[in-house]
CSV table of C-alpha atoms and ligand atoms in Angstrom, one decimal:
chain,number,residue,atom,x,y,z
A,132,MET,CA,9.8,47.7,-10.8
A,133,SER,CA,9.7,48.6,-14.5
A,134,VAL,CA,6.5,48.0,-16.4
A,135,GLN,CA,7.7,44.8,-18.1
A,136,GLU,CA,8.4,43.3,-14.7
A,137,LYS,CA,4.7,43.2,-14.0
A,138,LEU,CA,4.2,39.5,-14.0
A,139,ILE,CA,1.0,38.3,-15.7
A,140,HIS,CA,0.7,35.3,-13.4
A,141,ASP,CA,0.3,37.6,-10.5
A,142,LEU,CA,-3.2,38.5,-11.8
A,143,THR,CA,-6.3,36.7,-10.7
A,144,TYR,CA,-8.8,35.9,-13.4
A,145,ALA,CA,-11.0,38.9,-12.4
A,146,GLU,CA,-7.9,41.2,-12.5
A,147,LEU,CA,-7.0,39.9,-15.9
A,148,GLU,CA,-10.5,40.5,-17.2
A,149,GLN,CA,-10.3,44.1,-15.9
A,150,GLN,CA,-6.9,44.5,-17.6
A,151,VAL,CA,-8.3,43.2,-20.9
A,152,LEU,CA,-11.3,45.5,-20.8
A,153,SER,CA,-9.2,48.5,-19.9
A,154,MET,CA,-7.1,47.8,-23.0
A,155,GLY,CA,-10.3,48.1,-25.1
A,156,GLU,CA,-10.5,44.4,-25.8
A,157,PRO,CA,-13.5,42.1,-25.5
A,158,ARG,CA,-13.9,40.2,-22.3
A,159,PHE,CA,-13.4,36.8,-23.9
A,160,ARG,CA,-9.7,37.7,-24.5
A,161,ALA,CA,-9.1,37.1,-20.8
A,162,LYS,CA,-10.3,33.5,-21.2
A,163,GLN,CA,-8.0,33.0,-24.2
A,164,ILE,CA,-5.0,34.3,-22.3
A,165,TRP,CA,-5.9,32.2,-19.2
A,166,THR,CA,-6.1,29.1,-21.3
A,167,ALA,CA,-2.8,29.9,-23.0
A,168,LEU,CA,-1.0,30.4,-19.7
A,169,TYR,CA,-2.5,27.7,-17.5
A,170,GLN,CA,-3.6,25.0,-19.9
A,171,ASN,CA,-1.1,25.4,-22.7
A,172,TYR,CA,1.7,26.6,-20.5
A,173,LYS,CA,2.7,29.4,-22.9
A,174,ASN,CA,5.6,31.6,-21.8
A,175,ASP,CA,6.0,33.6,-25.0
A,176,VAL,CA,3.2,36.0,-25.9
A,177,ASP,CA,4.0,35.5,-29.6
A,178,GLU,CA,3.1,31.9,-29.3
A,179,ILE,CA,-0.4,32.7,-28.2
A,180,SER,CA,-1.8,32.5,-31.7
A,181,THR,CA,-5.4,33.0,-30.7
A,182,LEU,CA,-4.7,36.6,-30.0
A,183,SER,CA,-4.4,39.4,-32.5
A,184,LYS,CA,-1.0,40.8,-33.3
A,185,SER,CA,-1.9,44.1,-31.8
A,186,LEU,CA,-3.1,42.6,-28.5
A,187,ARG,CA,0.1,40.5,-28.3
A,188,ASN,CA,2.1,43.7,-28.8
A,189,LYS,CA,0.2,45.5,-26.0
A,190,LEU,CA,0.6,42.6,-23.7
A,191,THR,CA,4.3,42.4,-24.3
A,192,GLU,CA,4.6,46.1,-23.5
A,193,ILE,CA,2.9,45.7,-20.1
A,194,PHE,CA,3.7,42.2,-18.9
A,195,ASN,CA,6.4,39.7,-18.3
A,196,ILE,CA,5.0,36.3,-19.0
A,197,ASN,CA,8.3,34.4,-18.5
A,198,PRO,CA,9.5,35.2,-15.0
A,199,LEU,CA,12.1,32.4,-14.7
A,200,ARG,CA,15.4,32.5,-16.3
A,201,THR,CA,17.0,29.0,-16.2
A,202,VAL,CA,20.5,29.2,-14.8
A,203,ARG,CA,21.3,25.5,-14.6
A,204,THR,CA,19.6,22.1,-14.5
A,205,VAL,CA,21.1,19.1,-12.9
A,206,ILE,CA,19.7,15.6,-13.4
A,207,SER,CA,20.4,12.6,-11.0
A,208,GLN,CA,22.2,9.5,-12.2
A,209,ASP,CA,19.0,7.5,-12.4
A,210,GLY,CA,17.4,10.3,-14.4
A,211,LEU,CA,14.4,10.5,-12.1
A,212,THR,CA,15.1,13.7,-10.2
A,213,GLN,CA,16.0,17.0,-11.7
A,214,LYS,CA,16.7,20.3,-10.1
A,215,THR,CA,16.6,23.6,-11.8
A,216,LEU,CA,18.1,26.9,-10.6
A,217,PHE,CA,16.2,29.9,-11.7
A,218,ALA,CA,17.0,33.6,-11.6
A,219,LEU,CA,14.0,35.9,-11.1
A,220,HIS,CA,13.6,39.3,-12.7
A,221,ASP,CA,15.7,41.0,-9.9
A,222,GLY,CA,18.5,38.3,-10.1
A,223,VAL,CA,17.3,36.5,-7.0
A,224,LEU,CA,17.8,32.8,-7.2
A,225,ILE,CA,15.5,29.9,-6.4
A,226,GLU,CA,15.6,26.1,-6.9
A,227,THR,CA,12.8,23.8,-8.0
A,228,VAL,CA,12.8,20.0,-8.2
A,229,LEU,CA,11.0,17.5,-10.4
A,230,MET,CA,10.7,14.0,-9.1
A,231,VAL,CA,9.5,11.2,-11.4
A,232,TYR,CA,7.9,8.2,-9.8
A,233,GLU,CA,6.1,5.3,-11.5
A,234,ASP,CA,2.7,6.9,-11.3
A,235,ARG,CA,3.5,10.5,-10.2
A,236,ARG,CA,5.3,13.5,-11.4
A,237,THR,CA,5.9,15.7,-8.4
A,238,VAL,CA,7.2,19.3,-8.5
A,239,CYS,CA,8.7,20.6,-5.3
A,240,ILE,CA,8.5,24.4,-5.4
A,241,SER,CA,10.0,27.2,-3.4
A,242,SER,CA,7.9,29.8,-1.7
A,243,GLN,CA,10.8,32.2,-0.7
A,244,SER,CA,14.3,32.8,-2.0
A,245,GLY,CA,16.3,31.6,1.0
A,246,CYS,CA,14.7,31.3,4.4
A,247,SER,CA,14.8,33.4,7.6
A,248,LEU,CA,14.3,30.5,10.1
A,249,SER,CA,17.9,29.1,10.3
A,250,CYS,CA,17.1,25.5,10.9
A,251,THR,CA,20.6,24.2,11.5
A,252,PHE,CA,20.6,21.2,9.3
A,253,CYS,CA,18.9,22.8,6.3
A,254,ALA,CA,20.9,24.3,3.5
A,255,THR,CA,18.3,26.9,2.8
A,256,GLY,CA,18.3,27.9,6.4
A,257,GLN,CA,22.1,28.1,6.2
A,258,MET,CA,22.0,30.5,3.3
A,259,GLY,CA,19.8,33.1,4.9
A,260,PHE,CA,16.8,35.0,3.5
A,261,ASN,CA,16.5,37.0,0.3
A,262,ARG,CA,12.8,37.7,-0.3
A,263,ASN,CA,9.3,36.3,-0.5
A,264,LEU,CA,8.1,35.1,-3.9
A,265,SER,CA,5.0,36.4,-5.5
A,266,GLN,CA,2.1,34.1,-6.3
A,267,GLY,CA,3.0,34.3,-10.0
A,268,GLU,CA,6.6,33.3,-9.3
A,269,ILE,CA,5.4,30.4,-7.3
A,270,VAL,CA,3.0,29.2,-10.0
A,271,ALA,CA,5.5,29.7,-12.7
A,272,GLN,CA,7.8,27.0,-11.3
A,273,VAL,CA,5.0,24.5,-11.8
A,274,LEU,CA,4.2,25.7,-15.2
A,275,TYR,CA,7.9,25.4,-16.2
A,276,PHE,CA,7.8,21.7,-15.4
A,277,ALA,CA,4.4,21.2,-16.9
A,278,ARG,CA,5.8,22.6,-20.2
A,279,TYR,CA,8.8,20.2,-19.9
A,280,LEU,CA,6.6,17.2,-19.2
A,281,ALA,CA,4.0,18.1,-21.9
A,282,GLU,CA,6.7,17.5,-24.5
A,283,LYS,CA,6.7,13.9,-23.4
A,284,ASP,CA,2.9,13.7,-23.1
A,285,GLU,CA,3.2,13.7,-19.4
A,286,ARG,CA,1.6,15.9,-16.7
A,287,VAL,CA,2.4,17.3,-13.3
A,288,THR,CA,0.4,15.2,-10.9
A,289,ASN,CA,1.5,16.5,-7.6
A,290,VAL,CA,2.9,19.7,-6.1
A,291,VAL,CA,4.6,20.0,-2.8
A,292,VAL,CA,5.5,23.4,-1.3
A,293,MET,CA,8.7,21.9,0.2
A,294,GLY,CA,11.4,23.8,-1.6
A,295,MET,CA,13.2,26.8,-0.4
A,296,GLY,CA,11.5,28.9,2.3
A,297,GLU,CA,8.8,28.8,4.9
A,298,PRO,CA,5.5,28.9,3.1
A,299,PHE,CA,3.5,30.0,6.2
A,300,LEU,CA,5.7,33.1,6.4
A,301,ASN,CA,4.5,34.0,2.9
A,302,TYR,CA,1.0,32.8,3.5
A,303,ASP,CA,-1.1,35.0,1.3
A,304,GLN,CA,1.0,34.5,-1.8
A,305,VAL,CA,1.3,30.8,-1.3
A,306,MET,CA,-2.5,30.4,-0.8
A,307,ALA,CA,-3.1,32.5,-3.9
A,308,ALA,CA,-0.7,30.3,-5.9
A,309,ILE,CA,-2.4,27.2,-4.7
A,310,SER,CA,-5.8,28.5,-5.7
A,311,ARG,CA,-4.4,29.4,-9.1
A,312,LEU,CA,-3.1,25.9,-9.6
A,313,ASN,CA,-6.3,24.4,-8.4
A,314,ASP,CA,-8.5,26.5,-10.8
A,315,PRO,CA,-10.5,24.0,-12.9
A,316,ASP,CA,-10.6,26.6,-15.7
A,317,GLY,CA,-6.9,26.9,-15.5
A,318,PHE,CA,-4.2,24.5,-14.4
A,319,GLY,CA,-6.8,22.3,-12.8
A,320,LEU,CA,-4.7,20.4,-10.2
A,321,GLY,CA,-6.8,18.8,-7.5
A,322,ALA,CA,-6.3,20.3,-4.0
A,323,ARG,CA,-5.6,16.8,-2.6
A,324,ARG,CA,-2.6,16.6,-4.9
A,325,MET,CA,-0.9,19.5,-3.3
A,326,THR,CA,0.9,19.6,0.0
A,327,VAL,CA,2.2,22.5,2.1
A,328,SER,CA,4.9,21.9,4.6
A,329,THR,CA,5.6,24.2,7.6
A,330,VAL,CA,8.1,24.2,10.4
A,331,GLY,CA,5.2,25.1,12.7
A,332,VAL,CA,4.0,28.7,12.4
A,333,VAL,CA,1.1,28.2,14.8
A,334,PRO,CA,-1.2,31.0,13.9
A,335,ARG,CA,-1.0,30.2,10.2
A,336,ILE,CA,-1.7,26.5,10.9
A,337,LYS,CA,-4.9,27.6,12.5
A,338,GLN,CA,-5.7,29.9,9.7
A,339,PHE,CA,-5.0,27.1,7.2
A,340,ALA,CA,-7.4,24.9,9.2
A,341,ASP,CA,-10.1,27.5,8.9
A,342,GLU,CA,-9.7,27.7,5.1
A,343,ASN,CA,-11.2,24.2,5.1
A,344,SER,CA,-9.3,23.3,2.0
A,345,GLN,CA,-8.4,19.8,0.8
A,346,VAL,CA,-4.7,20.7,0.4
A,347,ASN,CA,-2.5,18.5,2.6
A,348,LEU,CA,-0.6,19.8,5.5
A,349,ALA,CA,2.8,18.6,6.6
A,350,ILE,CA,4.6,19.6,9.7
A,351,SER,CA,8.4,19.4,10.1
A,352,LEU,CA,8.5,18.0,13.6
A,353,HIS,CA,11.9,16.2,13.9
A,354,THR,CA,11.7,15.8,17.6
A,355,VAL,CA,9.2,16.3,20.4
A,356,GLN,CA,11.7,17.5,22.9
A,357,ASP,CA,11.6,21.3,23.2
A,358,GLU,CA,15.2,21.8,24.2
A,359,LEU,CA,16.5,19.8,21.2
A,360,ARG,CA,13.9,21.2,18.8
A,361,SER,CA,14.8,24.7,19.7
A,362,GLU,CA,18.5,23.9,19.0
A,363,LEU,CA,17.7,22.4,15.6
A,364,LEU,CA,14.7,24.7,14.7
A,365,PRO,CA,15.1,28.0,16.4
A,366,ILE,CA,11.5,29.0,15.7
A,367,ASN,CA,10.6,26.4,18.4
A,368,ARG,CA,11.4,29.0,21.0
A,369,LYS,CA,8.4,31.0,19.7
A,370,TYR,CA,6.2,28.0,18.9
A,371,PRO,CA,7.1,25.1,21.1
A,372,VAL,CA,6.1,21.5,20.4
A,373,SER,CA,2.9,21.5,22.6
A,374,LEU,CA,1.6,24.6,20.7
A,375,VAL,CA,2.4,23.1,17.3
A,376,LEU,CA,0.7,19.8,18.3
A,377,ASP,CA,-2.3,21.7,19.6
A,378,ALA,CA,-2.6,23.6,16.3
A,379,CYS,CA,-2.4,20.2,14.5
A,380,ARG,CA,-5.3,18.9,16.6
A,381,TYR,CA,-7.3,22.0,15.8
A,382,TYR,CA,-6.6,21.4,12.1
A,383,ILE,CA,-7.7,17.8,12.4
A,384,ARG,CA,-10.9,18.7,14.2
A,385,GLN,CA,-11.7,21.4,11.7
A,386,THR,CA,-10.9,19.5,8.5
A,387,ASN,CA,-11.1,15.9,9.4
A,388,ARG,CA,-7.9,15.4,7.5
A,389,ARG,CA,-4.7,13.8,8.6
A,390,VAL,CA,-1.5,15.7,9.3
A,391,THR,CA,1.8,14.4,8.0
A,392,PHE,CA,4.8,14.7,10.4
A,393,GLU,CA,8.2,15.0,8.8
A,394,TYR,CA,11.0,13.5,10.9
A,395,ALA,CA,14.5,13.7,9.7
A,396,LEU,CA,16.6,11.1,11.5
A,397,ILE,CA,20.0,12.4,12.7
A,398,ASP,CA,22.5,9.9,13.9
A,399,GLY,CA,22.7,9.9,17.7
A,400,VAL,CA,20.6,13.1,17.9
A,401,ASN,CA,16.9,12.3,17.6
A,402,ASP,CA,16.9,8.7,16.4
A,403,SER,CA,17.0,6.5,19.6
A,404,ILE,CA,14.3,4.1,20.7
A,405,GLU,CA,13.5,6.5,23.5
A,406,ASP,CA,13.0,9.3,20.9
A,407,ALA,CA,10.7,7.1,19.0
A,408,ALA,CA,8.8,6.3,22.2
A,409,ALA,CA,8.5,9.9,23.1
A,410,LEU,CA,7.1,10.7,19.7
A,411,VAL,CA,4.6,7.9,20.0
A,412,GLN,CA,3.5,9.3,23.4
A,413,LYS,CA,2.9,12.8,22.0
A,414,ILE,CA,1.1,11.9,18.8
A,415,LYS,CA,-0.8,8.7,19.7
A,416,GLY,CA,-4.4,9.0,18.8
A,417,MET,CA,-4.0,11.8,16.3
A,418,LEU,CA,-5.1,11.4,12.7
A,419,CYS,CA,-1.6,11.5,11.3
A,420,HIS,CA,1.1,9.9,9.3
A,421,VAL,CA,4.8,10.0,10.0
A,422,ASN,CA,7.4,10.4,7.2
A,423,LEU,CA,10.9,9.3,8.3
A,424,ILE,CA,13.8,10.5,6.3
A,425,PRO,CA,17.5,9.9,7.2
A,426,LEU,CA,19.0,13.4,7.3
A,427,ASN,CA,20.6,14.5,4.0
A,428,PRO,CA,24.1,16.0,4.1
A,429,THR,CA,24.5,19.8,3.9
A,430,GLN,CA,27.6,21.9,4.1
A,431,GLY,CA,26.8,23.7,7.4
A,432,TYR,CA,25.9,20.7,9.5
A,433,ASP,CA,28.2,17.8,10.3
A,434,LYS,CA,26.0,15.1,11.8
A,435,PRO,CA,25.2,12.2,9.5
A,436,GLY,CA,21.8,10.8,8.7
A,437,THR,CA,20.8,7.6,10.6
A,438,GLN,CA,21.9,4.3,9.3
A,439,ALA,CA,19.4,1.9,7.9
A,440,ASP,CA,19.2,-0.6,10.8
A,441,GLN,CA,18.5,2.2,13.3
A,442,VAL,CA,15.9,3.7,10.9
A,443,ARG,CA,14.3,0.3,10.9
A,444,ALA,CA,14.4,0.1,14.7
A,445,PHE,CA,12.8,3.6,15.0
A,446,TYR,CA,10.2,2.7,12.4
A,447,ASP,CA,9.3,-0.5,14.3
A,448,VAL,CA,8.5,1.4,17.5
A,449,LEU,CA,6.0,3.6,15.6
A,450,GLU,CA,4.6,0.6,13.8
A,451,ARG,CA,4.1,-1.5,17.0
A,452,ASN,CA,2.2,1.4,18.4
A,453,GLY,CA,-0.1,1.7,15.5
A,454,ILE,CA,1.3,4.9,14.1
A,455,PRO,CA,1.1,5.0,10.3
A,456,CYS,CA,4.7,5.6,9.1
A,457,THR,CA,6.7,5.6,5.9
A,458,VAL,CA,10.4,5.7,5.4
A,459,ARG,CA,10.8,8.2,2.6
A,460,LEU,CA,12.8,7.3,-0.5
A,461,ARG,CA,15.9,9.4,-0.7
A,462,ARG,CA,16.0,11.1,-4.0
A,463,GLY,CA,18.5,13.3,-5.8
A,464,ILE,CA,21.0,13.4,-3.0
A,465,GLU,CA,24.0,13.5,-5.2
A,466,ILE,CA,22.7,16.5,-7.0
A,467,GLY,CA,21.8,18.3,-3.9
A,468,ALA,CA,18.1,18.0,-4.7
A,469,GLY,CA,17.0,16.2,-1.5
A,470,CYS,CA,15.0,17.6,1.3
A,471,GLY,CA,16.8,20.4,3.0
A,472,GLN,CA,19.5,20.6,0.3
A,473,LEU,CA,18.2,23.5,-1.8
A,474,ALA,CA,20.4,26.5,-1.7
A,475,ALA,CA,21.9,28.9,-4.2
A,476,GLU,CA,25.2,30.6,-3.8
A,477,SER,CA,24.7,33.7,-5.8
A,478,LYS,CA,28.3,34.3,-6.9
A,479,SER,CA,29.2,31.0,-8.3
A,480,ASP,CA,25.7,30.2,-9.5
A,481,LEU,CA,25.4,33.4,-11.6
A,482,SER,CA,28.8,33.1,-13.2
B,167,LIG,N1,10.1,25.5,5.7
B,167,LIG,C1,9.1,24.4,5.5
B,167,LIG,C2,9.2,24.0,4.0
B,167,LIG,C3,10.4,23.2,3.6
B,167,LIG,S1,10.1,21.6,3.5
B,167,LIG,C4,9.3,23.3,6.4
B,167,LIG,O1,10.3,23.3,7.2
B,167,LIG,O2,8.4,22.5,6.5
B,167,LIG,C5,11.7,20.8,3.6
B,167,LIG,C6,11.7,19.7,4.5
B,167,LIG,O3,13.0,19.1,4.5
B,167,LIG,C7,11.4,20.1,5.9
B,167,LIG,O4,10.6,19.0,6.6
B,167,LIG,C8,12.7,20.2,6.5
B,167,LIG,O5,12.8,20.1,7.9
B,167,LIG,C9,13.4,19.0,5.9
B,167,LIG,N2,14.9,19.1,5.9
B,167,LIG,C10,15.6,20.2,6.0
B,167,LIG,N3,16.9,19.9,6.0
B,167,LIG,C11,17.0,18.6,5.8
B,167,LIG,C12,18.0,17.7,5.6
B,167,LIG,N4,19.3,18.1,5.6
B,167,LIG,N5,17.7,16.4,5.5
B,167,LIG,C13,16.5,15.9,5.4
B,167,LIG,N6,15.4,16.8,5.5
B,167,LIG,C14,15.7,18.1,5.7
């Protein structure tokens, strides 16, 4: 990595302070830089007018403060969802999505470029794994949209780690990124406004429970039958449904917070009344919420999402059994920005 590729957002506040002192600058410079990065969303050192010219020059020599090169942005027809493809310093590609709701501005961020878990119906799983993102690269995706929204006097209100990758296979960097976003002296986003979604990496669910943080946990469940789940989500062979649900119970006991179960409904695969009843049986009594989402189309998987009337029938079973449940709004499908649709084909996307 050349010197300029050292990303300033990879530093904690303490590390930045050390850096500033080692450059012979007074300690308060760290605070100025921190404010510029995380409250004013600066991505150009020369725009940080609180700093002396000489410090700006020194910073430019050492650090990259703009890790994301925008390759392409696509906006949905209703204008409410936009997806941006970024190239990182080494050319690796990631996608990030902004979703505008009446009262929320949610950024869906990637934790890895690609993914190693090969969930059959997920476009990211279909593309394979490139590499983990650093904490700074994760945070920078949020800052990018914060900058964009600030021009309209709007703010990022929610962050979901539901883009490319499995956040719990890049645990330390993801947690560091979350803590950076949460810092009241920095970006200042409340922990309850952030959600991490995992396919069910059991040891990390337990570790997350022990952090006792207020960050929301979502689990990509999709079915409670091991055979089918192993087919759809190969990691289920390592961490079967019962272990995942045990880890969720542990999380609930430790944190007293509810778990969200994500359930993508696939026509004729996991969407029958019996499937709904089996789900109820497994999760009844847990402090939880179920998000139902008809499967979004991806190139490598040919089964369609469930039709509306069957979604309704599935929902009714949960509702009758007192399980809190929402049918998720489908957003940005036509621009490939829906759940499970994020992927980047390097050749065409870089041209
Ligand atoms: N790897 C993590 C984070 C990604 S979140 C996880 O799996 O939880 C992305 C969510 O979209 C997951 O719940 C995933 O299972 C779901 N998903 C993947 N492909 C999908 C598709 N084609 N349609 C709808 N949801 C999908």
